[in-house]
């Protein structure tokens, strides 16, 4: 697996129409674009800091969003944050930040602090869940969240709530029975779901040809009676456009969309992995050249959406936030051993 | 009070909860027009419509997982596994997801859902329509596992399960569905989760059981009474979390304990009951804690002779009680 | 769900080419066709007898192949019986008979006798497994056999054995995770497998629109990178032709085929079911008119493959076999209670 | 004899079996070029090639199910579940299929396969990389469930498992992988399935454990010895079928028993051990059968303090031993 294949791009980059920049065509203004860039860079910067802290021995584990930033930010900007549901997976730091998880909260999780709003330090980093942001709690077993998301969307439909549910996962997750059972159920009931596959070419060490028969995740949509759309996951605007259409469909009662956003995992699978055993330098370099962040940066400059100065300002702001989050979170209290027995069942007074 | 069968009591309880609270809905295979393969949801499709009586695709993991999601988004799903034997594909969703969601989210999320599963043998169901699964689910903290033995408890426990804010596995013995009858009040009531019941008092020996086996114990206790041995019979009712207090108190009172379960012996739920008593009531025991159980064979055979061989029954229990009484 | 939709018929009924009857085009002679008819009628006759015995209280359970005979016989004649592997499901009485299970053996199973070669009376009727015929033991949990079949085919490939593996199942089974995981694995490794979906419109009471998102099982093949083919499952020659091509592909190393044979379940799901709760008389009548047996009978007569007398002779032979099997099996010994503890593990001398 | 770690012994055993018998092959996630996430199959891809060191898609049910099929068609598959915590989606294939195939086919078919699963906690693996699953699989007749505690046994039991004609679940404690070292002979040998081992003789008390907990028991026993209490330590080794004879004999000899397991208490495998002893050795017991176990919480937390709270350790075991000695 070496090059990103664009199986079917149904939306995005409609280049024609004179010289109107793509973002204007999509109805996005300067402020929004700068904000998108901010979140992409914030995700990357926090992620890099997490690795640093891991190497310093301050956190036993990191799992990374690097290479996925354009997907995660593009998707979030195309739905209604605060109203729509998300079932992210462990790479979705960028999604959670866009939805409102603060850098301090991210670092509370990274250090497994008592105040970690995701799990109180019970789960590993990357296992998100914040009810106030409609981010549904996730686990480690791959693909289980697909079924939950379908249930969330079923409930929305039953209650008549105008909510879209975004369920994200890797391409490895598409091999699981839960993936299939969920797409089938969503298709039968025409549920307002966006199945977001962040295809980063590997499931730990296993490359796409050994994972996905036929090679294309998007091609599977048709078999369930709804569109499967492949987009360049390193291009935030393309992801945005495809998600916008998927969300429109969902809200209009037209049913689910399977969105395959193709990118590359820029780091090892996690801090426990050694990716030199299964992939080569050249492949990584080739993908480094297509990185989402420099690409979008260039777009902003080329199209006069941001100046170098503005971008430097954004970076400065982010650096400060990352420093603050790190320093602050590191000294927050750790969980108490005795609290381990809490929250297994509801307190007696809430029970029947 | 009307006399009802188990299945009628369960059906009534479920229907009343659906009438009481719009958030309650059922999902599963063949629960719709067919009314469930045992008829528990008979008439529901007509009364509540397709949206609240949802025929799902044949996909147990999705059934459990979608119930979790619906519960998170404000509904109160009651999922049906057509047979407990087919719940295995959903074990990941039940054990790793439903059971752990409140805990892993540090109380941010909870999953108010019920999964009903017909279980148990003696009905010519063979290997895959006869299984007992309470030991598997009972082992997982975060789940509440319930097995009613009579119509009154079945209805009251089911209502309590539906109103409970956490996931409940509700196991219904197939052999008891139409066989076991009992009085059920018309008015609304619940039976509390987590409480065993002493259903027959006695001073010489304690028999602990649940589901269909409870009735076999009561039969055997009747026989023992004729010989002057008063057997106290305890209905576990909630498998997990286990009401150890009631079990241990009875063991302390009588000093002799028979634990009966239909599941195969090794690692069956009665092992936990026995171990709990061996640990907490040792000084009071006048004899070994005896188990009467299904044999350690992979599953219940279809043919009659071997099925009978598998099932504990009043005779087998009576023999064990006599032996223990003579200890 | 009322009419059999032919989504995509890639092979079969190529009517053109003058007046050559279809079977000749397919290279089938008179003898084979009569044999095919024999097996179809044998399956139907045994099945009917089993219901009778059930109603007489002599057997607690029946699950039926009625409506599936053309599929089961067509498939078997298109592969190499004795050499190829089968993983049937509970409706596949016709397959097992074609592969060499005798009527007496079928009745031993029906009565759950000690000598039942499938399970010694341990399993319910319809749970087949005869190693001498390369019929792999099956269970009740739907779709588990898909994974086994993929493993069997993987072993064939690893050993270089020229074996095709036929895995059959209902359309309800396609909703299971195991179905998807198996097709994906078979596609990745290009395994010599025929996935045979006997789509009889219902999974107990659940009709296809509530079971299969998009409505077509065959349409899912493409997503796994191999052909999905829908055929008229009431037409034994069409099934034969499609299977022949699938087997050719498998043997040529071209990989799996997903074959959807569309028919109708003519009986209730089983003797425990009451299908009047969920389907109407008219629908059943409509399908009765397309029944596989009369259709094939007429073909034989129309094309001079068999005379009325020959067909009557076949029926007579079958009646005698069914009577013999019933009478003989009924008086065979029942299993012993004490044998229930046998065959859990290998005897000590076979262990390491 | 060379001193090896657990993981080296397991790797050697597996490699030697693959060299010895062409039918042996491994399949699982990341077992290929990556050599497994713990490195058990490190170097195998190069030595044996892609066909015999098969990187599968991320699909545990298929992994187990395809192994069953391959075993039926003449191969000897050794499947890897990347973590025992992810074996739940395969429970249907393992419990309902693999375990029951010899039985249900009346001995016509059998399934010579091994499923290896790293299990256990104390490694900052949190809820889903720390679980113990032996109680779930141990409950199912037809399966053989093995947990080695040291490199010698690990290699010998793995070889026996691969050569066994029935399905074996082989559980490897992750904490022990690199921590536990021991002498391992170069020549071929097996350790018999189904046999517990008395690894330390004693007359005052019996401690029963397996896997990582065995070492904690040995440590605690050392401490007790300083106080004059001789603890006999029994390594269960094969969880199921359970070698009751060895356990019960030791209990009869010492009269006092501590059962230790890392899994959460209720319905853990030690409950079966305790119940078996309570039933068969009652007359010999001088005290309650005590259990030292993980707490009944849904899973192991990630943060250090709560992880430590979960894990049984020599101190907790020592305390229980002291209390029991004083009984
Ligand atoms: C059911 C299950 N099996 C195995 C694992 C171990 N595991 C964790 S992540 C992973 C790979 C996932 O790959 P993919 O879905 O492509 O996501 P990516 O990490 O590439 O973003 C594996 C095998 C798991 N967490 N759950
Ligand atoms: C995992 C599982 N869930 C539920 C059942 C109960 N059940 C037995 S057959 C069946 C329907 C199967 O339908 P289909 O696959 O279409 O096959 P058909 O009976 O129509 O030939 C169901 C739900 C089962 N056997 N296994
Ligand atoms: Mg990936
Ligand atoms: Mg069907």
PDB file of C-alpha atoms in Angstrom, chain A residues 79-206:
ATOM      1  CA  UNK A  79     -22.059  19.063  11.120  1.00  0.00           C
ATOM      2  CA  UNK A  80     -23.807  20.837  13.977  1.00  0.00           C
ATOM      3  CA  UNK A  81     -21.511  20.687  16.914  1.00  0.00           C
ATOM      4  CA  UNK A  82     -23.339  20.402  20.222  1.00  0.00           C
ATOM      5  CA  UNK A  83     -26.413  19.037  18.539  1.00  0.00           C
ATOM      6  CA  UNK A  84     -25.074  16.067  16.619  1.00  0.00           C
ATOM      7  CA  UNK A  85     -23.720  12.924  18.268  1.00  0.00           C
ATOM      8  CA  UNK A  86     -20.200  11.578  17.908  1.00  0.00           C
ATOM      9  CA  UNK A  87     -18.829   8.124  18.528  1.00  0.00           C
ATOM     10  CA  UNK A  88     -15.140   8.716  18.011  1.00  0.00           C
ATOM     11  CA  UNK A  89     -12.306   6.262  18.261  1.00  0.00           C
ATOM     12  CA  UNK A  90      -8.907   6.572  19.863  1.00  0.00           C
ATOM     13  CA  UNK A  91      -7.355   8.667  17.083  1.00  0.00           C
ATOM     14  CA  UNK A  92      -9.978  11.370  17.270  1.00  0.00           C
ATOM     15  CA  UNK A  93      -8.267  13.936  19.436  1.00  0.00           C
ATOM     16  CA  UNK A  94      -8.978  16.466  16.683  1.00  0.00           C
ATOM     17  CA  UNK A  95     -12.680  15.672  16.730  1.00  0.00           C
ATOM     18  CA  UNK A  96     -12.914  16.008  20.472  1.00  0.00           C
ATOM     19  CA  UNK A  97     -11.088  19.322  20.473  1.00  0.00           C
ATOM     20  CA  UNK A  98     -13.346  20.695  17.745  1.00  0.00           C
ATOM     21  CA  UNK A  99     -16.367  19.610  19.735  1.00  0.00           C
ATOM     22  CA  UNK A 100     -15.184  21.501  22.774  1.00  0.00           C
ATOM     23  CA  UNK A 101     -12.874  19.335  24.800  1.00  0.00           C
ATOM     24  CA  UNK A 102     -10.269  21.772  26.152  1.00  0.00           C
ATOM     25  CA  UNK A 103      -6.509  21.238  25.973  1.00  0.00           C
ATOM     26  CA  UNK A 104      -6.489  21.053  29.753  1.00  0.00           C
ATOM     27  CA  UNK A 105      -9.039  18.278  29.642  1.00  0.00           C
ATOM     28  CA  UNK A 106      -6.984  16.464  27.031  1.00  0.00           C
ATOM     29  CA  UNK A 107      -3.990  16.629  29.309  1.00  0.00           C
ATOM     30  CA  UNK A 108      -5.983  15.502  32.333  1.00  0.00           C
ATOM     31  CA  UNK A 109      -6.746  12.408  30.358  1.00  0.00           C
ATOM     32  CA  UNK A 110      -3.186  11.995  29.195  1.00  0.00           C
ATOM     33  CA  UNK A 111      -1.927  12.052  32.776  1.00  0.00           C
ATOM     34  CA  UNK A 112      -4.854   9.887  33.974  1.00  0.00           C
ATOM     35  CA  UNK A 113      -5.844  12.455  36.542  1.00  0.00           C
ATOM     36  CA  UNK A 114      -8.808  12.273  38.856  1.00  0.00           C
ATOM     37  CA  UNK A 115     -10.507  15.173  37.075  1.00  0.00           C
ATOM     38  CA  UNK A 116     -10.175  13.598  33.609  1.00  0.00           C
ATOM     39  CA  UNK A 117     -13.693  14.172  32.310  1.00  0.00           C
ATOM     40  CA  UNK A 118     -13.536  11.169  30.006  1.00  0.00           C
ATOM     41  CA  UNK A 119     -13.043   8.506  32.630  1.00  0.00           C
ATOM     42  CA  UNK A 120     -11.515   9.903  35.800  1.00  0.00           C
ATOM     43  CA  UNK A 121      -8.239   8.317  34.805  1.00  0.00           C
ATOM     44  CA  UNK A 122      -9.753   4.895  34.508  1.00  0.00           C
ATOM     45  CA  UNK A 123      -9.303   4.458  30.782  1.00  0.00           C
ATOM     46  CA  UNK A 124      -6.213   4.745  28.626  1.00  0.00           C
ATOM     47  CA  UNK A 125      -5.613   7.988  26.769  1.00  0.00           C
ATOM     48  CA  UNK A 126      -7.605   8.247  23.572  1.00  0.00           C
ATOM     49  CA  UNK A 127     -10.697   6.672  25.081  1.00  0.00           C
ATOM     50  CA  UNK A 128     -13.040   9.603  24.855  1.00  0.00           C
ATOM     51  CA  UNK A 129     -16.455  10.224  26.318  1.00  0.00           C
ATOM     52  CA  UNK A 130     -17.991  13.532  27.382  1.00  0.00           C
ATOM     53  CA  UNK A 131     -21.714  13.640  27.699  1.00  0.00           C
ATOM     54  CA  UNK A 132     -21.905  17.418  27.714  1.00  0.00           C
ATOM     55  CA  UNK A 133     -20.383  17.433  24.210  1.00  0.00           C
ATOM     56  CA  UNK A 134     -22.439  14.469  22.972  1.00  0.00           C
ATOM     57  CA  UNK A 135     -19.286  12.424  22.648  1.00  0.00           C
ATOM     58  CA  UNK A 136     -20.302   8.879  23.570  1.00  0.00           C
ATOM     59  CA  UNK A 137     -17.911   6.940  25.808  1.00  0.00           C
ATOM     60  CA  UNK A 138     -15.700   4.569  23.842  1.00  0.00           C
ATOM     61  CA  UNK A 139     -13.752   1.435  24.677  1.00  0.00           C
ATOM     62  CA  UNK A 140     -10.781  -0.408  23.252  1.00  0.00           C
ATOM     63  CA  UNK A 141     -12.498  -3.297  21.455  1.00  0.00           C
ATOM     64  CA  UNK A 142     -12.488  -2.171  17.856  1.00  0.00           C
ATOM     65  CA  UNK A 143     -15.798  -1.411  16.094  1.00  0.00           C
ATOM     66  CA  UNK A 144     -18.182  -1.861  19.008  1.00  0.00           C
ATOM     67  CA  UNK A 145     -19.065   1.829  18.785  1.00  0.00           C
ATOM     68  CA  UNK A 146     -20.637   1.257  15.372  1.00  0.00           C
ATOM     69  CA  UNK A 147     -23.520  -0.586  17.012  1.00  0.00           C
ATOM     70  CA  UNK A 148     -23.870   2.067  19.696  1.00  0.00           C
ATOM     71  CA  UNK A 149     -23.992   4.789  17.100  1.00  0.00           C
ATOM     72  CA  UNK A 150     -26.712   3.004  15.203  1.00  0.00           C
ATOM     73  CA  UNK A 151     -28.682   2.772  18.444  1.00  0.00           C
ATOM     74  CA  UNK A 152     -28.161   6.456  19.147  1.00  0.00           C
ATOM     75  CA  UNK A 153     -29.445   7.294  15.669  1.00  0.00           C
ATOM     76  CA  UNK A 154     -32.361   4.912  16.034  1.00  0.00           C
ATOM     77  CA  UNK A 155     -33.341   6.726  19.222  1.00  0.00           C
ATOM     78  CA  UNK A 156     -33.053  10.095  17.461  1.00  0.00           C
ATOM     79  CA  UNK A 157     -35.372   8.831  14.795  1.00  0.00           C
ATOM     80  CA  UNK A 158     -37.844   7.362  17.267  1.00  0.00           C
ATOM     81  CA  UNK A 159     -37.957  10.593  19.236  1.00  0.00           C
ATOM     82  CA  UNK A 160     -38.086  12.736  16.129  1.00  0.00           C
ATOM     83  CA  UNK A 161     -34.930  14.580  17.180  1.00  0.00           C
ATOM     84  CA  UNK A 162     -33.059  16.306  14.383  1.00  0.00           C
ATOM     85  CA  UNK A 163     -29.674  14.786  15.208  1.00  0.00           C
ATOM     86  CA  UNK A 164     -26.998  13.313  12.979  1.00  0.00           C
ATOM     87  CA  UNK A 165     -24.709  10.651  14.394  1.00  0.00           C
ATOM     88  CA  UNK A 166     -21.089  10.490  13.271  1.00  0.00           C
ATOM     89  CA  UNK A 167     -19.348   7.177  13.922  1.00  0.00           C
ATOM     90  CA  UNK A 168     -15.655   7.111  13.204  1.00  0.00           C
ATOM     91  CA  UNK A 169     -13.267   4.195  12.991  1.00  0.00           C
ATOM     92  CA  UNK A 170     -10.213   2.924  11.183  1.00  0.00           C
ATOM     93  CA  UNK A 171     -10.181   0.760   8.092  1.00  0.00           C
ATOM     94  CA  UNK A 172      -9.167  -2.187  10.256  1.00  0.00           C
ATOM     95  CA  UNK A 173     -12.487  -1.830  12.040  1.00  0.00           C
ATOM     96  CA  UNK A 174     -14.316  -2.520   8.786  1.00  0.00           C
ATOM     97  CA  UNK A 175     -13.291  -6.179   9.079  1.00  0.00           C
ATOM     98  CA  UNK A 176     -15.278  -6.681  12.259  1.00  0.00           C
ATOM     99  CA  UNK A 177     -18.700  -8.240  12.345  1.00  0.00           C
ATOM    100  CA  UNK A 178     -20.015  -5.250  14.280  1.00  0.00           C
ATOM    101  CA  UNK A 179     -19.168  -2.999  11.361  1.00  0.00           C
ATOM    102  CA  UNK A 180     -21.288  -5.018   8.977  1.00  0.00           C
ATOM    103  CA  UNK A 181     -24.156  -5.570  11.371  1.00  0.00           C
ATOM    104  CA  UNK A 182     -24.305  -1.837  11.986  1.00  0.00           C
ATOM    105  CA  UNK A 183     -24.240  -0.735   8.366  1.00  0.00           C
ATOM    106  CA  UNK A 184     -26.931  -3.243   7.556  1.00  0.00           C
ATOM    107  CA  UNK A 185     -29.156  -2.027  10.385  1.00  0.00           C
ATOM    108  CA  UNK A 186     -28.603   1.617   9.475  1.00  0.00           C
ATOM    109  CA  UNK A 187     -29.417   0.874   5.848  1.00  0.00           C
ATOM    110  CA  UNK A 188     -32.626  -0.966   6.660  1.00  0.00           C
ATOM    111  CA  UNK A 189     -33.906   1.872   8.818  1.00  0.00           C
ATOM    112  CA  UNK A 190     -32.461   4.697   6.782  1.00  0.00           C
ATOM    113  CA  UNK A 191     -30.864   6.106   9.891  1.00  0.00           C
ATOM    114  CA  UNK A 192     -29.221   9.538  10.059  1.00  0.00           C
ATOM    115  CA  UNK A 193     -25.691   8.210  10.393  1.00  0.00           C
ATOM    116  CA  UNK A 194     -22.354   9.102   8.883  1.00  0.00           C
ATOM    117  CA  UNK A 195     -19.975   6.164   8.983  1.00  0.00           C
ATOM    118  CA  UNK A 196     -16.585   7.817   8.893  1.00  0.00           C
ATOM    119  CA  UNK A 197     -13.755   5.472   8.012  1.00  0.00           C
ATOM    120  CA  UNK A 198     -10.379   7.086   8.607  1.00  0.00           C
ATOM    121  CA  UNK A 199      -8.346   4.852   6.339  1.00  0.00           C
ATOM    122  CA  UNK A 200      -4.725   5.342   7.319  1.00  0.00           C
ATOM    123  CA  UNK A 201      -3.414   2.321   5.381  1.00  0.00           C
ATOM    124  CA  UNK A 202      -2.572   0.225   8.444  1.00  0.00           C
ATOM    125  CA  UNK A 203      -4.209  -1.578  11.313  1.00  0.00           C
ATOM    126  CA  UNK A 204      -1.171  -1.669  13.555  1.00  0.00           C
ATOM    127  CA  UNK A 205       1.057  -3.554  11.073  1.00  0.00           C
ATOM    128  CA  UNK A 206      -1.530  -5.001   8.735  1.00  0.00           C
TER     129      UNK A 206
END
